[in-house]
Amino acid sequence: PRGAILSGPPGTGKTLMAKATAGEAGVPFLSVSGSEFVEMFVGVGASRVRDLFKTARKMAPCIIFIDEIDAIGGAREKNSMRSNDEKEATLNQLLVEMDGFDSSDHVVVLAGTNRPDMLDKALMRPGRFDRHIVLDKPDLEGRKAIYKIHLSPLKLEFPVSDVFAGKLAALTPGFSGADIANCCNEAALIAARHDADFVELKHFESAIERVIVGLEQRSRVLSPEEKKTVAYHEAGHAICGWYLKYADPLLKVSIIPRGQAALGYAQYLPDDQYLTSQEQFTHRMIMALGGRVSEELNFDDITTGAADDLQKVTRMANAMILKLGMSKKLGTIVFEPKDTNMQVHKPYSEETWELIDAEVHRVIDDAHTRCKNLLTEKIKEVEKVAEELLTKEVLTREDMIRLIGPRPFEEKNEAFKKYLDPDTKQQ
Ligand code: ZN
């Protein structure tokens, strides 16, 4: 092949993979970023592409790696008023160079992107980037293997064990390779800051939190009333999750303000799964509403604290109705805007439009009612958790079990079974 596209979310090792390929092949490696070609001045990008390929031909055999190729290779817009001449000239030059390879040119072009859907189809034609390699986020076992690599240079209390790496992997669903490297490094820094002799599990736990939600902001002082609101809000989410079968299990809930989570935040443990059932979807919506509903039940007034939650709920309801065919009234039809001018030309009738509106409302109202019923029934538990949160600021899964008993269902999550259940707790 002349070229291949490496696609995947940020931090999954596209650049590393390209470098490793060059290393294995024992050839020089030229790395550029797509954004380097995008300049204000017309013609500069194209001439840079020409120079790059000229150098590559001299060094051949070699591998060129173009990161963020979507910066130049994004689909050429057909109807846009303001076409980007410079970007198009750069893209065309790239295509010309790749077409100009003959079989004696031993230059392979790899390109990285996290938006493969955005790329111009012309790039994917045979003889150009015709191979498409997907690098996805690692699953539980994948993360465990990556942890083992990044744990090995750290000074730990015990030699790196399967159980320890597995436990960290279980605690960090959705982490990419780069996140894991970052987390191990943070843990070592935190241990050093505390003058610890070893990097321990608690250091990893703070590091994981830091990677997910940012640094604690102890300087952000909440008034006692605000703190109480946040505690009851978070307790509402936590209780909903605790008694809903398909909600993700809770690991920790905290009301210490942090970088991205303005007020409180909770850490859950989603399963590595690829399909979500309708009931699961509904349970997630109920759980997201738990904060606001708890405020409604426990205070005279409601706050802006639920803004993010409501956005999430609305997005989920829209997805159910518009994309997933989860409304009996509308049937299994996808309502997707055909082009960006949807505001002008709606692809469906006024009645359908009204029905969509009504169905989205119904789905959210149903979830709200179920949430309210649940939290009214469990109002004592909400209070217990909220008051404990007010005094301790952080509650773990163990604290929750102590306060309100274990969840009434078995944890289905593989990570729990394998690495987090009490009998595998000791290292
Ligand atoms: Zn919330």
GROMACS .gro file of C-alpha atoms and ligand atoms in nm:
model
  428
    1PRO     CA    1   0.000   0.000   0.000
    2ARG     CA    2   0.103   0.359  -0.062
    3GLY     CA    3  -0.082   0.503   0.232
    4ALA     CA    4  -0.292   0.424   0.533
    5ILE     CA    5  -0.517   0.624   0.759
    6LEU     CA    6  -0.481   0.558   1.130
    7SER     CA    7  -0.797   0.670   1.299
    8GLY     CA    8  -0.904   0.670   1.660
    9PRO     CA    9  -0.978   0.892   1.957
   10PRO     CA   10  -0.698   1.117   2.089
   11GLY     CA   11  -0.431   0.941   2.292
   12THR     CA   12  -0.478   0.593   2.151
   13GLY     CA   13  -0.128   0.580   2.005
   14LYS     CA   14  -0.160   0.672   1.638
   15THR     CA   15   0.174   0.853   1.633
   16LEU     CA   16   0.341   0.578   1.835
   17MET     CA   17   0.209   0.318   1.595
   18ALA     CA   18   0.346   0.510   1.296
   19LYS     CA   19   0.683   0.551   1.466
   20ALA     CA   20   0.691   0.184   1.560
   21THR     CA   21   0.618   0.089   1.200
   22ALA     CA   22   0.915   0.295   1.084
   23GLY     CA   23   1.124   0.143   1.362
   24GLU     CA   24   1.031  -0.211   1.269
   25ALA     CA   25   1.101  -0.141   0.904
   26GLY     CA   26   1.428   0.031   0.992
   27VAL     CA   27   1.357   0.335   0.774
   28PRO     CA   28   1.363   0.712   0.839
   29PHE     CA   29   1.046   0.868   0.977
   30LEU     CA   30   0.920   1.213   0.873
   31SER     CA   31   0.648   1.351   1.096
   32VAL     CA   32   0.438   1.661   1.028
   33SER     CA   33   0.108   1.788   1.152
   34GLY     CA   34  -0.169   1.875   0.909
   35SER     CA   35  -0.217   2.210   1.076
   36GLU     CA   36   0.139   2.311   0.980
   37PHE     CA   37   0.025   2.325   0.620
   38VAL     CA   38  -0.260   2.560   0.682
   39GLU     CA   39  -0.137   2.913   0.642
   40MET     CA   40  -0.289   3.249   0.573
   41PHE     CA   41  -0.096   3.285   0.248
   42VAL     CA   42  -0.218   3.105  -0.058
   43GLY     CA   43   0.034   2.861  -0.203
   44VAL     CA   44   0.248   2.815   0.106
   45GLY     CA   45   0.079   2.492   0.212
   46ALA     CA   46   0.110   2.337  -0.132
   47SER     CA   47   0.477   2.424  -0.159
   48ARG     CA   48   0.539   2.274   0.185
   49VAL     CA   49   0.374   1.951   0.073
   50ARG     CA   50   0.597   1.951  -0.238
   51ASP     CA   51   0.909   2.004  -0.024
   52LEU     CA   52   0.807   1.729   0.215
   53PHE     CA   53   0.767   1.472  -0.061
   54LYS     CA   54   1.088   1.587  -0.230
   55THR     CA   55   1.278   1.524   0.094
   56ALA     CA   56   1.102   1.192   0.140
   57ARG     CA   57   1.196   1.075  -0.211
   58LYS     CA   58   1.560   1.158  -0.143
   59MET     CA   59   1.551   0.963   0.184
   60ALA     CA   60   1.354   0.670   0.043
   61PRO     CA   61   1.277   0.413   0.163
   62CYS     CA   62   1.100   0.608   0.435
   63ILE     CA   63   0.769   0.669   0.607
   64ILE     CA   64   0.588   1.002   0.617
   65PHE     CA   65   0.342   1.056   0.899
   66ILE     CA   66   0.087   1.336   0.866
   67ASP     CA   67  -0.093   1.387   1.194
   68GLU     CA   68  -0.432   1.559   1.207
   69ILE     CA   69  -0.483   1.515   0.838
   70ASP     CA   70  -0.839   1.645   0.878
   71ALA     CA   71  -0.686   1.995   0.901
   72ILE     CA   72  -0.618   1.978   0.526
   73GLY     CA   73  -0.810   1.672   0.415
   74GLY     CA   74  -1.153   1.770   0.540
   75ALA     CA   75  -1.430   1.719   0.287
   76ARG     CA   76  -1.443   2.003   0.039
   77GLU     CA   77  -1.758   2.194   0.102
   78LYS     CA   78  -1.986   2.214  -0.195
   79ASN     CA   79  -2.228   2.486  -0.109
   80SER     CA   80  -2.023   2.703   0.119
   81MET     CA   81  -2.006   3.066   0.019
   82ARG     CA   82  -1.650   3.112   0.136
   83SER     CA   83  -1.441   2.830  -0.003
   84ASN     CA   84  -1.101   2.782   0.148
   85ASP     CA   85  -0.872   2.805  -0.154
   86GLU     CA   86  -0.556   2.750   0.044
   87LYS     CA   87  -0.680   2.432   0.208
   88GLU     CA   88  -0.798   2.296  -0.124
   89ALA     CA   89  -0.471   2.377  -0.297
   90THR     CA   90  -0.283   2.197  -0.020
   91LEU     CA   91  -0.507   1.894  -0.039
   92ASN     CA   92  -0.480   1.881  -0.418
   93GLN     CA   93  -0.103   1.898  -0.397
   94LEU     CA   94  -0.104   1.608  -0.152
   95LEU     CA   95  -0.317   1.403  -0.388
   96VAL     CA   96  -0.094   1.491  -0.682
   97GLU     CA   97   0.216   1.385  -0.490
   98MET     CA   98   0.062   1.054  -0.388
   99ASP     CA   99  -0.061   0.982  -0.741
  100GLY     CA  100   0.287   1.064  -0.867
  101PHE     CA  101   0.445   0.777  -0.679
  102ASP     CA  102   0.555   0.497  -0.899
  103SER     CA  103   0.624   0.151  -0.774
  104SER     CA  104   0.996   0.223  -0.740
  105ASP     CA  105   0.933   0.508  -0.494
  106HIS     CA  106   0.958   0.344  -0.158
  107VAL     CA  107   0.766   0.606   0.033
  108VAL     CA  108   0.470   0.509   0.248
  109VAL     CA  109   0.242   0.779   0.378
  110LEU     CA  110   0.058   0.726   0.705
  111ALA     CA  111  -0.194   0.977   0.828
  112GLY     CA  112  -0.360   1.015   1.166
  113THR     CA  113  -0.704   1.156   1.241
  114ASN     CA  114  -0.975   1.133   1.501
  115ARG     CA  115  -1.241   1.242   1.255
  116PRO     CA  116  -1.227   0.985   0.973
  117ASP     CA  117  -1.584   1.072   0.877
  118MET     CA  118  -1.476   1.427   0.794
  119LEU     CA  119  -1.217   1.329   0.536
  120ASP     CA  120  -1.256   1.402   0.168
  121LYS     CA  121  -1.350   1.084  -0.015
  122ALA     CA  122  -1.081   1.158  -0.275
  123LEU     CA  123  -0.817   1.079  -0.012
  124MET     CA  124  -0.943   0.724   0.033
  125ARG     CA  125  -0.929   0.619  -0.330
  126PRO     CA  126  -0.707   0.325  -0.428
  127GLY     CA  127  -0.345   0.426  -0.457
  128ARG     CA  128  -0.388   0.692  -0.196
  129PHE     CA  129  -0.489   0.627   0.166
  130ASP     CA  130  -0.672   0.308   0.077
  131ARG     CA  131  -0.601   0.125   0.402
  132HIS     CA  132  -0.799   0.227   0.703
  133ILE     CA  133  -0.667   0.118   1.042
  134VAL     CA  134  -0.884   0.186   1.345
  135LEU     CA  135  -0.711   0.230   1.680
  136ASP     CA  136  -0.980   0.228   1.944
  137LYS     CA  137  -0.965   0.288   2.316
  138PRO     CA  138  -0.837  -0.019   2.503
  139ASP     CA  139  -1.077  -0.252   2.687
  140LEU     CA  140  -1.023  -0.381   3.040
  141GLU     CA  141  -0.751  -0.633   2.953
  142GLY     CA  142  -0.590  -0.384   2.715
  143ARG     CA  143  -0.573  -0.121   2.985
  144LYS     CA  144  -0.425  -0.375   3.224
  145ALA     CA  145  -0.144  -0.450   2.980
  146ILE     CA  146  -0.078  -0.079   2.927
  147TYR     CA  147  -0.074  -0.017   3.303
  148LYS     CA  148   0.187  -0.289   3.344
  149ILE     CA  149   0.416  -0.102   3.107
  150HIS     CA  150   0.373   0.236   3.272
  151LEU     CA  151   0.391   0.094   3.625
  152SER     CA  152   0.724  -0.076   3.570
  153PRO     CA  153   0.942   0.237   3.610
  154LEU     CA  154   0.756   0.346   3.926
  155LYS     CA  155   0.867   0.263   4.278
  156LEU     CA  156   0.581   0.057   4.417
  157GLU     CA  157   0.542  -0.117   4.748
  158PHE     CA  158   0.507  -0.454   4.577
  159PRO     CA  159   0.629  -0.572   4.238
  160VAL     CA  160   0.374  -0.500   3.966
  161SER     CA  161   0.108  -0.769   3.995
  162ASP     CA  162  -0.173  -0.875   3.770
  163VAL     CA  163  -0.426  -0.790   4.038
  164PHE     CA  164  -0.293  -0.439   4.098
  165ALA     CA  165  -0.272  -0.350   3.729
  166GLY     CA  166  -0.615  -0.506   3.682
  167LYS     CA  167  -0.762  -0.304   3.964
  168LEU     CA  168  -0.631   0.021   3.815
  169ALA     CA  169  -0.764  -0.087   3.476
  170ALA     CA  170  -1.102  -0.158   3.635
  171LEU     CA  171  -1.110   0.187   3.792
  172THR     CA  172  -1.041   0.368   3.466
  173PRO     CA  173  -1.293   0.270   3.199
  174GLY     CA  174  -1.265   0.479   2.885
  175PHE     CA  175  -0.903   0.576   2.948
  176SER     CA  176  -0.675   0.589   2.645
  177GLY     CA  177  -0.311   0.485   2.651
  178ALA     CA  178  -0.208   0.848   2.692
  179ASP     CA  179  -0.449   0.892   2.985
  180ILE     CA  180  -0.296   0.588   3.154
  181ALA     CA  181   0.058   0.720   3.106
  182ASN     CA  182  -0.057   1.056   3.242
  183CYS     CA  183  -0.226   0.891   3.539
  184CYS     CA  184   0.084   0.690   3.637
  185ASN     CA  185   0.297   1.001   3.611
  186GLU     CA  186   0.051   1.202   3.823
  187ALA     CA  187   0.044   0.928   4.085
  188ALA     CA  188   0.423   0.941   4.114
  189LEU     CA  189   0.413   1.320   4.146
  190ILE     CA  190   0.145   1.303   4.414
  191ALA     CA  191   0.346   1.041   4.606
  192ALA     CA  192   0.657   1.260   4.584
  193ARG     CA  193   0.461   1.563   4.702
  194HIS     CA  194   0.350   1.367   5.008
  195ASP     CA  195   0.704   1.246   5.079
  196ALA     CA  196   0.585   0.887   5.047
  197ASP     CA  197   0.838   0.607   5.008
  198PHE     CA  198   0.627   0.429   4.749
  199VAL     CA  199   0.354   0.507   4.503
  200GLU     CA  200   0.047   0.355   4.665
  201LEU     CA  201  -0.307   0.284   4.559
  202LYS     CA  202  -0.439   0.603   4.722
  203HIS     CA  203  -0.198   0.809   4.511
  204PHE     CA  204  -0.332   0.639   4.201
  205GLU     CA  205  -0.686   0.710   4.315
  206SER     CA  206  -0.616   1.083   4.347
  207ALA     CA  207  -0.434   1.076   4.015
  208ILE     CA  208  -0.731   0.911   3.844
  209GLU     CA  209  -0.962   1.175   3.986
  210ARG     CA  210  -0.728   1.446   3.872
  211VAL     CA  211  -0.710   1.309   3.519
  212ILE     CA  212  -1.089   1.279   3.501
  213VAL     CA  213  -1.211   1.600   3.661
  214GLY     CA  214  -0.912   1.822   3.725
  215LEU     CA  215  -0.749   1.959   4.037
  216GLU     CA  216  -0.929   2.012   4.366
  217GLN     CA  217  -1.011   2.376   4.410
  218ARG     CA  218  -1.002   2.423   4.783
  219SER     CA  219  -0.995   2.798   4.732
  220ARG     CA  220  -1.347   2.798   4.590
  221VAL     CA  221  -1.546   2.839   4.909
  222LEU     CA  222  -1.917   2.763   4.899
  223SER     CA  223  -2.161   2.918   5.142
  224PRO     CA  224  -2.319   2.668   5.387
  225GLU     CA  225  -2.651   2.684   5.199
  226GLU     CA  226  -2.482   2.619   4.866
  227LYS     CA  227  -2.288   2.331   5.013
  228LYS     CA  228  -2.608   2.180   5.145
  229THR     CA  229  -2.772   2.212   4.803
  230VAL     CA  230  -2.476   2.045   4.635
  231ALA     CA  231  -2.478   1.763   4.891
  232TYR     CA  232  -2.848   1.690   4.839
  233HIS     CA  233  -2.809   1.724   4.462
  234GLU     CA  234  -2.526   1.471   4.448
  235ALA     CA  235  -2.701   1.243   4.696
  236GLY     CA  236  -3.001   1.243   4.462
  237HIS     CA  237  -2.786   1.117   4.173
  238ALA     CA  238  -2.615   0.861   4.395
  239ILE     CA  239  -2.939   0.717   4.536
  240CYS     CA  240  -3.096   0.694   4.191
  241GLY     CA  241  -2.795   0.505   4.063
  242TRP     CA  242  -2.791   0.280   4.366
  243TYR     CA  243  -3.147   0.154   4.320
  244LEU     CA  244  -3.168   0.147   3.940
  245LYS     CA  245  -3.063  -0.185   3.804
  246TYR     CA  246  -2.904  -0.063   3.483
  247ALA     CA  247  -2.736   0.249   3.616
  248ASP     CA  248  -2.358   0.239   3.627
  249PRO     CA  249  -2.223   0.145   3.970
  250LEU     CA  250  -2.096   0.433   4.180
  251LEU     CA  251  -1.734   0.447   4.288
  252LYS     CA  252  -1.716   0.777   4.467
  253VAL     CA  253  -1.918   1.090   4.518
  254SER     CA  254  -1.760   1.415   4.629
  255ILE     CA  255  -1.868   1.772   4.695
  256ILE     CA  256  -1.520   1.920   4.679
  257PRO     CA  257  -1.513   2.169   4.390
  258ARG     CA  258  -1.279   2.065   4.109
  259GLY     CA  259  -1.154   2.206   3.783
  260GLN     CA  260  -1.420   2.087   3.540
  261ALA     CA  261  -1.689   1.982   3.783
  262ALA     CA  262  -1.790   2.321   3.914
  263LEU     CA  263  -1.958   2.192   4.227
  264GLY     CA  264  -1.984   1.828   4.317
  265TYR     CA  265  -1.909   1.526   4.110
  266ALA     CA  266  -1.952   1.154   4.115
  267GLN     CA  267  -1.738   0.885   3.959
  268TYR     CA  268  -1.913   0.586   3.811
  269LEU     CA  269  -1.788   0.267   3.659
  270PRO     CA  270  -1.941   0.214   3.318
  271ASP     CA  271  -1.902  -0.129   3.165
  272ASP     CA  272  -1.694  -0.183   2.853
  273GLN     CA  273  -2.001  -0.241   2.644
  274TYR     CA  274  -2.105  -0.158   2.293
  275LEU     CA  275  -2.484  -0.183   2.303
  276THR     CA  276  -2.718   0.011   2.528
  277SER     CA  277  -3.070  -0.118   2.586
  278GLN     CA  278  -3.369   0.109   2.597
  279GLU     CA  279  -3.421   0.039   2.967
  280GLN     CA  280  -3.057   0.124   3.032
  281PHE     CA  281  -3.100   0.448   2.844
  282THR     CA  282  -3.404   0.533   3.055
  283HIS     CA  283  -3.222   0.449   3.376
  284ARG     CA  284  -2.940   0.681   3.280
  285MET     CA  285  -3.188   0.959   3.216
  286ILE     CA  286  -3.356   0.902   3.551
  287MET     CA  287  -3.020   0.910   3.720
  288ALA     CA  288  -2.920   1.232   3.545
  289LEU     CA  289  -3.242   1.390   3.670
  290GLY     CA  290  -3.175   1.271   4.026
  291GLY     CA  291  -2.989   1.588   4.126
  292ARG     CA  292  -3.262   1.828   4.022
  293VAL     CA  293  -3.542   1.611   4.162
  294SER     CA  294  -3.363   1.585   4.497
  295GLU     CA  295  -3.344   1.965   4.505
  296GLU     CA  296  -3.716   1.983   4.427
  297LEU     CA  297  -3.801   1.742   4.708
  298ASN     CA  298  -3.571   1.880   4.975
  299PHE     CA  299  -3.578   2.257   4.920
  300ASP     CA  300  -3.832   2.525   4.842
  301ASP     CA  301  -3.642   2.643   4.540
  302ILE     CA  302  -3.432   2.489   4.264
  303THR     CA  303  -3.087   2.602   4.143
  304THR     CA  304  -2.879   2.626   3.829
  305GLY     CA  305  -2.674   2.328   3.951
  306ALA     CA  306  -2.861   2.092   3.721
  307ALA     CA  307  -2.779   2.276   3.397
  308ASP     CA  308  -2.538   2.011   3.270
  309ASP     CA  309  -2.766   1.728   3.380
  310LEU     CA  310  -3.064   1.872   3.195
  311GLN     CA  311  -2.857   1.916   2.882
  312LYS     CA  312  -2.752   1.553   2.904
  313VAL     CA  313  -3.111   1.437   2.952
  314THR     CA  314  -3.236   1.643   2.659
  315ARG     CA  315  -2.963   1.508   2.435
  316MET     CA  316  -3.044   1.150   2.536
  317ALA     CA  317  -3.417   1.197   2.478
  318ASN     CA  318  -3.351   1.351   2.137
  319ALA     CA  319  -3.126   1.061   2.044
  320MET     CA  320  -3.391   0.808   2.149
  321ILE     CA  321  -3.659   0.972   1.939
  322LEU     CA  322  -3.465   1.104   1.640
  323LYS     CA  323  -3.194   0.846   1.585
  324LEU     CA  324  -3.266   0.521   1.765
  325GLY     CA  325  -3.626   0.451   1.671
  326MET     CA  326  -3.724   0.412   2.036
  327SER     CA  327  -4.064   0.578   2.004
  328LYS     CA  328  -4.362   0.360   1.919
  329LYS     CA  329  -4.556   0.654   1.782
  330LEU     CA  330  -4.288   0.756   1.534
  331GLY     CA  331  -4.167   0.411   1.448
  332THR     CA  332  -3.827   0.301   1.332
  333ILE     CA  333  -3.741   0.607   1.132
  334VAL     CA  334  -3.430   0.816   1.165
  335PHE     CA  335  -3.496   1.187   1.157
  336GLU     CA  336  -3.168   1.335   1.057
  337PRO     CA  337  -3.106   1.672   0.907
  338LYS     CA  338  -3.018   1.597   0.545
  339ASP     CA  339  -2.808   1.909   0.506
  340THR     CA  340  -2.714   2.212   0.708
  341ASN     CA  341  -3.000   2.412   0.562
  342MET     CA  342  -3.251   2.207   0.759
  343GLN     CA  343  -3.394   2.518   0.918
  344VAL     CA  344  -3.525   2.618   0.578
  345HIS     CA  345  -3.625   2.278   0.437
  346LYS     CA  346  -3.755   2.040   0.699
  347PRO     CA  347  -3.753   1.692   0.547
  348TYR     CA  348  -4.081   1.602   0.722
  349SER     CA  349  -4.428   1.735   0.766
  350GLU     CA  350  -4.545   1.981   1.027
  351GLU     CA  351  -4.744   1.703   1.203
  352THR     CA  352  -4.438   1.480   1.231
  353TRP     CA  353  -4.245   1.773   1.367
  354GLU     CA  354  -4.508   1.827   1.636
  355LEU     CA  355  -4.513   1.457   1.717
  356ILE     CA  356  -4.134   1.456   1.760
  357ASP     CA  357  -4.167   1.749   1.998
  358ALA     CA  358  -4.439   1.574   2.196
  359GLU     CA  359  -4.247   1.246   2.213
  360VAL     CA  360  -3.929   1.412   2.340
  361HIS     CA  361  -4.135   1.581   2.609
  362ARG     CA  362  -4.307   1.256   2.698
  363VAL     CA  363  -3.980   1.063   2.735
  364ILE     CA  364  -3.834   1.330   2.964
  365ASP     CA  365  -4.153   1.369   3.165
  366ASP     CA  366  -4.176   0.992   3.216
  367ALA     CA  367  -3.818   0.982   3.341
  368HIS     CA  368  -3.888   1.275   3.571
  369THR     CA  369  -4.194   1.104   3.718
  370ARG     CA  370  -4.008   0.778   3.774
  371CYS     CA  371  -3.722   0.969   3.933
  372LYS     CA  372  -3.956   1.158   4.163
  373ASN     CA  373  -4.132   0.837   4.271
  374LEU     CA  374  -3.804   0.666   4.343
  375LEU     CA  375  -3.654   0.952   4.543
  376THR     CA  376  -3.976   1.011   4.737
  377GLU     CA  377  -3.970   0.647   4.838
  378LYS     CA  378  -3.600   0.668   4.930
  379ILE     CA  379  -3.608   1.014   5.087
  380LYS     CA  380  -3.455   0.884   5.413
  381GLU     CA  381  -3.161   0.735   5.225
  382VAL     CA  382  -3.108   1.061   5.035
  383GLU     CA  383  -3.092   1.246   5.364
  384LYS     CA  384  -2.849   0.996   5.518
  385VAL     CA  385  -2.612   1.019   5.223
  386ALA     CA  386  -2.641   1.398   5.195
  387GLU     CA  387  -2.572   1.459   5.563
  388GLU     CA  388  -2.273   1.226   5.558
  389LEU     CA  389  -2.148   1.405   5.246
  390LEU     CA  390  -2.177   1.739   5.424
  391THR     CA  391  -1.950   1.623   5.705
  392LYS     CA  392  -1.706   1.402   5.513
  393GLU     CA  393  -1.718   1.570   5.168
  394VAL     CA  394  -1.626   1.243   4.996
  395LEU     CA  395  -1.812   0.911   5.005
  396THR     CA  396  -1.686   0.588   4.853
  397ARG     CA  397  -1.879   0.282   4.747
  398GLU     CA  398  -1.792   0.121   5.083
  399ASP     CA  399  -1.939   0.420   5.269
  400MET     CA  400  -2.259   0.386   5.068
  401ILE     CA  401  -2.285   0.016   5.155
  402ARG     CA  402  -2.232   0.098   5.524
  403LEU     CA  403  -2.500   0.372   5.516
  404ILE     CA  404  -2.778   0.217   5.310
  405GLY     CA  405  -2.678  -0.142   5.250
  406PRO     CA  406  -2.551  -0.307   4.931
  407ARG     CA  407  -2.717  -0.253   4.596
  408PRO     CA  408  -3.015  -0.485   4.557
  409PHE     CA  409  -2.867  -0.646   4.244
  410GLU     CA  410  -2.549  -0.825   4.160
  411GLU     CA  411  -2.290  -0.611   3.982
  412LYS     CA  412  -2.282  -0.730   3.623
  413ASN     CA  413  -1.970  -0.536   3.546
  414GLU     CA  414  -1.681  -0.764   3.459
  415ALA     CA  415  -1.435  -0.525   3.620
  416PHE     CA  416  -1.610  -0.570   3.952
  417LYS     CA  417  -1.618  -0.946   3.935
  418LYS     CA  418  -1.256  -0.970   3.842
  419TYR     CA  419  -1.075  -0.699   4.029
  420LEU     CA  420  -1.288  -0.494   4.266
  421ASP     CA  421  -1.487  -0.747   4.467
  422PRO     CA  422  -1.378  -0.771   4.832
  423ASP     CA  423  -1.228  -1.117   4.801
  424THR     CA  424  -0.973  -0.997   4.547
  425LYS     CA  425  -0.902  -0.676   4.737
  426GLN     CA  426  -0.570  -0.773   4.891
  427GLN     CA  427  -0.283  -0.715   4.656
  428ZN      ZN  428  -2.609   1.689   3.881
   0.00000   0.00000   0.00000
